[in-house]
Coordinates of C-alpha atoms in Angstrom, one line a residue:
M30 CA 9.8 -61.9 36.9
T31 CA 11.1 -61.0 40.4
E32 CA 10.2 -56.9 41.0
L33 CA 13.3 -54.7 41.7
N34 CA 13.5 -51.9 43.4
W35 CA 16.4 -49.1 42.4
K36 CA 18.3 -50.5 45.8
H37 CA 18.4 -53.4 44.3
Q38 CA 19.0 -52.7 40.7
T39 CA 22.3 -49.8 42.0
L40 CA 24.0 -53.3 43.3
I41 CA 23.8 -55.3 40.1
Q42 CA 25.1 -52.5 38.4
A43 CA 27.8 -51.3 40.6
L44 CA 28.9 -55.4 39.2
L45 CA 28.4 -54.5 36.1
S46 CA 30.3 -51.2 35.8
R47 CA 33.1 -51.9 38.2
G48 CA 33.2 -55.4 37.5
P49 CA 33.9 -57.7 40.6
L50 CA 34.2 -56.1 43.8
K51 CA 36.0 -57.1 47.3
R52 CA 33.4 -58.9 49.7
D53 CA 34.1 -55.4 51.7
D54 CA 33.7 -52.9 49.7
F55 CA 30.1 -55.2 48.6
H56 CA 29.2 -54.7 51.5
R57 CA 30.5 -51.5 51.8
I58 CA 28.2 -50.0 49.1
F59 CA 25.3 -52.4 50.8
K60 CA 26.1 -50.2 53.8
G61 CA 25.0 -47.0 51.8
L62 CA 22.3 -48.7 50.1
T63 CA 19.8 -49.5 52.9
G64 CA 21.7 -48.7 55.8
K65 CA 22.7 -52.1 57.9
T66 CA 25.6 -53.8 57.7
T67 CA 25.3 -56.9 56.9
G68 CA 27.9 -57.6 60.4
S69 CA 24.5 -57.0 61.9
H70 CA 21.4 -57.8 59.6
Q71 CA 23.3 -61.1 57.4
Q72 CA 20.1 -62.5 56.9
L73 CA 18.8 -59.5 54.9
F74 CA 22.0 -59.5 53.0
D75 CA 21.2 -62.9 51.7
D76 CA 17.7 -62.3 50.9
Y77 CA 19.2 -58.6 48.9
L78 CA 20.4 -60.9 47.2
L79 CA 18.6 -64.5 46.6
K80 CA 16.2 -62.5 45.1
I81 CA 18.3 -59.9 42.6
N82 CA 19.2 -63.6 41.0
K83 CA 15.8 -64.5 40.8
A84 CA 15.4 -61.2 38.9
L85 CA 18.9 -62.3 36.2
S86 CA 17.9 -65.3 35.4
Y87 CA 15.5 -64.5 32.9
A88 CA 18.1 -63.1 31.1
Q89 CA 20.5 -66.3 32.3
L90 CA 22.8 -63.8 34.4
E91 CA 24.0 -65.0 38.3
L92 CA 25.4 -62.6 41.1
R93 CA 27.8 -65.3 42.1
A94 CA 30.9 -64.9 44.9
C95 CA 34.1 -66.6 45.1
R96 CA 37.2 -66.4 46.6
H97 CA 40.4 -65.6 44.8
Q98 CA 42.9 -68.3 45.0
Y99 CA 45.5 -65.7 44.5
D100 CA 45.8 -63.5 46.7
G101 CA 42.7 -64.6 49.3
E102 CA 40.3 -62.3 49.1
I103 CA 36.2 -63.2 48.2
Y104 CA 34.9 -61.5 45.6
Y105 CA 31.4 -60.6 43.8
G106 CA 30.9 -60.8 40.3
V107 CA 27.8 -60.6 38.0
I108 CA 28.4 -63.8 35.2
N109 CA 26.9 -65.3 32.2
N110 CA 26.0 -68.4 32.1
V111 CA 24.9 -68.6 28.8
S112 CA 26.5 -71.7 26.3
D113 CA 25.6 -71.3 22.4
E114 CA 27.0 -68.8 19.6
Q115 CA 25.0 -65.8 19.9
S116 CA 26.8 -65.2 23.0
K117 CA 30.3 -64.9 21.6
L118 CA 29.7 -62.3 19.4
G119 CA 29.5 -59.6 22.7
T120 CA 32.8 -60.1 23.8
R121 CA 35.0 -57.6 22.9
Y122 CA 38.3 -60.5 22.2
S123 CA 39.3 -61.1 18.4
H124 CA 39.5 -65.5 18.1
P125 CA 43.5 -65.2 18.4
Q126 CA 43.1 -63.7 21.8
I127 CA 40.4 -65.5 23.0
A128 CA 42.6 -68.2 22.2
F129 CA 45.7 -67.0 23.7
Y130 CA 43.7 -66.0 26.6
K131 CA 42.9 -70.2 26.5
A132 CA 46.0 -71.3 26.0
I133 CA 48.0 -69.3 29.0
I134 CA 45.2 -71.3 31.2
E135 CA 45.6 -74.4 29.5
A136 CA 49.2 -73.7 30.7
I137 CA 48.7 -72.4 33.8
V138 CA 46.8 -76.1 35.2
Q139 CA 49.2 -78.2 33.5
N140 CA 52.4 -76.0 35.2
G141 CA 50.9 -77.2 39.3
P142 CA 49.4 -75.9 42.0
V143 CA 52.3 -75.0 43.7
D144 CA 53.4 -72.4 40.8
G145 CA 49.5 -72.0 40.1
S146 CA 51.1 -69.7 37.3
I147 CA 54.0 -69.0 34.8
S148 CA 56.5 -66.2 33.7
N149 CA 55.6 -63.8 31.3
I150 CA 57.8 -65.0 28.8
E151 CA 55.9 -68.7 29.2
A152 CA 52.9 -66.9 28.3
L153 CA 54.3 -64.5 25.3
N154 CA 55.9 -68.0 23.4
L155 CA 52.6 -69.9 23.8
R156 CA 51.9 -70.5 20.2
L157 CA 48.0 -71.1 19.3
E158 CA 47.9 -72.8 16.4
T159 CA 47.1 -76.1 18.1
Q160 CA 44.4 -73.9 19.8
A161 CA 42.6 -74.4 16.4
Q162 CA 42.5 -78.3 16.9
T163 CA 41.1 -78.1 20.4
G164 CA 38.1 -76.9 20.0
T165 CA 38.8 -72.6 19.8
G166 CA 37.4 -72.8 15.4
S167 CA 38.0 -73.9 12.6
L168 CA 40.4 -74.5 10.3
S169 CA 39.8 -72.4 7.7
Q170 CA 36.9 -70.4 9.5
D171 CA 37.3 -66.4 8.2
G172 CA 41.0 -67.5 7.7
Y173 CA 41.1 -68.2 11.9
Y174 CA 44.0 -70.5 11.1
P175 CA 45.8 -67.7 9.2
A176 CA 44.9 -65.5 12.7
L177 CA 46.7 -67.4 15.3
K178 CA 49.0 -68.5 13.3
N179 CA 50.6 -64.4 12.7
F180 CA 49.6 -63.4 15.7
S181 CA 53.0 -61.8 16.2
L182 CA 54.5 -61.1 20.2
S183 CA 53.0 -57.5 20.1
Q184 CA 49.9 -58.6 19.7
K185 CA 50.1 -60.8 22.8
E186 CA 51.5 -58.3 24.6
T187 CA 48.6 -56.2 24.2
A188 CA 46.1 -59.2 25.1
L189 CA 48.1 -59.6 27.8
Q190 CA 47.9 -55.8 29.0
E191 CA 43.8 -56.3 28.5
L192 CA 43.0 -59.7 30.4
L193 CA 45.0 -58.6 33.5
R194 CA 43.9 -55.3 32.6
D195 CA 40.1 -56.9 32.7
Q196 CA 40.5 -59.1 35.4
W197 CA 40.8 -63.1 33.8
L198 CA 44.1 -62.9 34.4
Y199 CA 46.3 -61.9 37.5
R200 CA 49.9 -60.5 38.6
T201 CA 51.4 -62.4 40.9
P202 CA 53.5 -60.9 43.7
D203 CA 56.9 -62.5 41.7
G204 CA 55.0 -61.1 38.2
N205 CA 54.0 -63.7 36.9
I206 CA 50.8 -64.6 35.5
G207 CA 48.1 -65.9 37.1
L208 CA 44.7 -66.6 36.5
G209 CA 42.0 -63.2 37.8
I210 CA 39.1 -63.7 40.0
R211 CA 36.4 -62.7 36.9
S212 CA 38.5 -66.4 35.7
F213 CA 37.8 -67.7 39.3
L214 CA 34.1 -67.0 39.2
D215 CA 32.9 -67.4 35.4
L216 CA 35.4 -71.6 35.1
R217 CA 33.9 -73.0 38.0
S218 CA 31.8 -75.7 36.4
W219 CA 34.8 -76.1 34.0
F220 CA 37.1 -76.7 36.7
H221 CA 35.2 -79.2 38.3
N222 CA 34.2 -81.4 35.3
N223 CA 37.8 -81.6 34.6
E224 CA 41.1 -82.8 35.3
V225 CA 41.8 -79.8 38.0
P226 CA 42.0 -81.6 41.7
L227 CA 39.7 -79.9 44.3
C228 CA 40.9 -78.8 46.8
E229 CA 40.8 -81.3 49.9
V230 CA 38.9 -78.2 52.9
C231 CA 36.2 -76.2 50.6
N232 CA 35.8 -78.3 46.9
E233 CA 36.9 -75.8 44.6
A234 CA 39.2 -76.2 41.9
G235 CA 43.4 -76.4 43.5
V236 CA 44.6 -74.1 40.8
K237 CA 47.0 -72.5 44.0
A238 CA 47.7 -74.4 46.9
E239 CA 50.0 -76.7 48.5
L240 CA 50.5 -80.3 48.4
C241 CA 50.6 -82.5 50.0
Q242 CA 54.3 -83.7 50.7
N243 CA 53.6 -87.3 50.8
E244 CA 54.6 -87.5 46.9
A245 CA 52.4 -91.0 47.7
C246 CA 49.6 -88.8 48.5
S247 CA 47.0 -86.1 45.8
V248 CA 45.7 -84.3 48.5
R249 CA 46.0 -80.4 47.8
I250 CA 45.1 -77.3 50.2
H251 CA 44.4 -74.0 49.8
Q252 CA 47.2 -71.4 51.7
Y253 CA 44.1 -70.2 53.7
C254 CA 42.2 -73.0 53.6
L255 CA 45.1 -74.4 55.9
K256 CA 44.7 -71.7 58.2
K257 CA 41.5 -72.1 58.9
M258 CA 42.1 -75.6 59.6
F259 CA 45.0 -75.7 61.4
S260 CA 43.1 -72.3 63.3
K261 CA 41.2 -75.2 64.3
H262 CA 44.0 -77.7 65.3
K263 CA 45.5 -76.5 67.4
G264 CA 47.2 -80.0 68.2
A265 CA 49.6 -81.6 65.3
R266 CA 49.5 -79.9 61.5
V267 CA 49.3 -82.8 59.3
C268 CA 47.6 -84.2 56.0
S269 CA 44.0 -84.5 56.3
G270 CA 44.4 -87.5 53.8
C271 CA 47.8 -89.7 54.5
G272 CA 48.6 -88.5 58.3
T273 CA 52.0 -86.4 56.7
Q274 CA 53.1 -84.0 58.8
W275 CA 52.3 -80.6 57.0
Q276 CA 55.1 -78.2 56.5
H277 CA 52.8 -75.1 55.9
K278 CA 55.0 -72.3 54.5
G279 CA 51.9 -69.3 54.7
P280 CA 51.8 -66.9 57.8
K281 CA 51.3 -68.3 61.4
A282 CA 47.1 -69.4 61.7
E283 CA 45.8 -67.6 64.9
A284 CA 44.6 -64.6 63.5
V285 CA 42.6 -66.3 60.7
E286 CA 39.5 -64.1 60.4
E287 CA 36.5 -66.9 61.4
D288 CA 34.2 -66.0 58.2
E289 CA 36.6 -67.6 55.9
K290 CA 34.3 -69.1 53.1
P291 CA 31.6 -66.2 51.1
T292 CA 28.6 -64.2 53.0
V293 CA 25.8 -66.5 51.8
E294 CA 25.4 -69.4 49.5
L295 CA 24.1 -68.1 46.3
Q296 CA 21.2 -69.8 45.8
S297 CA 22.0 -70.9 42.4
Q298 CA 25.3 -72.4 44.6
R299 CA 23.1 -74.9 46.9
S300 CA 21.6 -76.6 44.3
Q301 CA 24.2 -78.0 42.9
P302 CA 25.4 -81.0 44.0
P303 CA 28.8 -81.9 45.0
P304 CA 31.7 -82.3 41.9
A305 CA 32.3 -86.0 41.6
P306 CA 35.4 -87.4 42.8
K307 CA 37.5 -88.3 39.8
R308 CA 38.3 -85.6 37.1
K309 CA 37.7 -86.0 33.2
R310 CA 39.8 -86.2 30.8
L311 CA 40.6 -82.1 29.5
Q312 CA 38.1 -81.6 25.9
T313 CA 36.6 -79.7 23.8
D314 CA 33.5 -78.3 25.1
D315 CA 32.0 -75.5 22.7
A316 CA 29.6 -74.9 24.8
A317 CA 31.2 -74.0 27.5
E318 CA 32.7 -71.0 25.9
S319 CA 30.1 -68.8 28.4
S320 CA 30.5 -65.2 28.9
A321 CA 29.0 -62.7 26.6
S322 CA 31.9 -60.4 28.0
Q323 CA 34.3 -62.7 28.3
P324 CA 36.8 -65.0 26.7
P325 CA 35.3 -69.0 26.4
I326 CA 36.0 -71.3 28.1
P327 CA 39.7 -73.0 27.2
S328 CA 40.1 -77.2 26.2
S329 CA 42.7 -79.3 26.2
N330 CA 44.1 -82.4 24.3
R331 CA 47.4 -82.2 26.6
R332 CA 48.3 -85.0 29.1
R333 CA 48.2 -84.0 32.3
V334 CA 50.6 -83.4 34.9
T335 CA 52.1 -85.4 36.9
R336 CA 52.3 -85.5 41.6
S337 CA 55.7 -85.7 41.1
S338 CA 56.3 -82.5 38.7
S339 CA 53.8 -80.5 40.1
H340 CA 56.6 -80.5 43.3
T341 CA 59.3 -79.1 40.8

């Protein structure tokens, strides 16, 4: 097993105790421990993370970096890669709270990438009974179905606040409910293996993204990816898929920083093959309910949102 020194352990503890950290905050901790900046000692930083991940792999944990699709910031966090019934015992969320979280994610994905969110009222009005029929649990086990059916509005409000506080969900600037950074860190494989189309530029799930104005084109691109793409191409701003003029609504791209991706491609990410271009239908996957400290991953048998309805 890989031996970690106290500096490695402090980095891990910072992520475990504080939750996912923004890149600048994580880099600041690294500098405080080593006296080195990531800007001038990038290889040292990468080596630290790779060594940490080798050690964490024995416990089926992983230090991962990803970008928050709503605020564009890069975050680092530790996730659990275990997908079994024992790991679910570690979650502090109740069965109805987990079902509520799943229903919110399904609703956000179905709502389309332009919005990438649902309103507070929509979230509180979600019905949870169907979750018992889509892999969330047994109808008779431990009175689970009655617990879903009787999950009150006040209980939903409490669960919603807890999920926002724990960064599974995110309050958008307009007051809606979107996915939080912990969801983006933990649900990457679920996004890739289910019916969530990818961003044309970064190949990550386009949960919150802009759609090509051509109704016949399926291209979607994150706003921060658009900024990066248009900053490198000073000419016409057109869709990379169909050539349609792209009416970018975001801020001007000239001031985009050069490093638009996480500063290190973590070891486990390097070994992953690129996801297939076609998506499977949303399906029940109990094995995907992974983290011992997280709500399980959603599954759904609902119809995929159409290309045209994403614009509405």
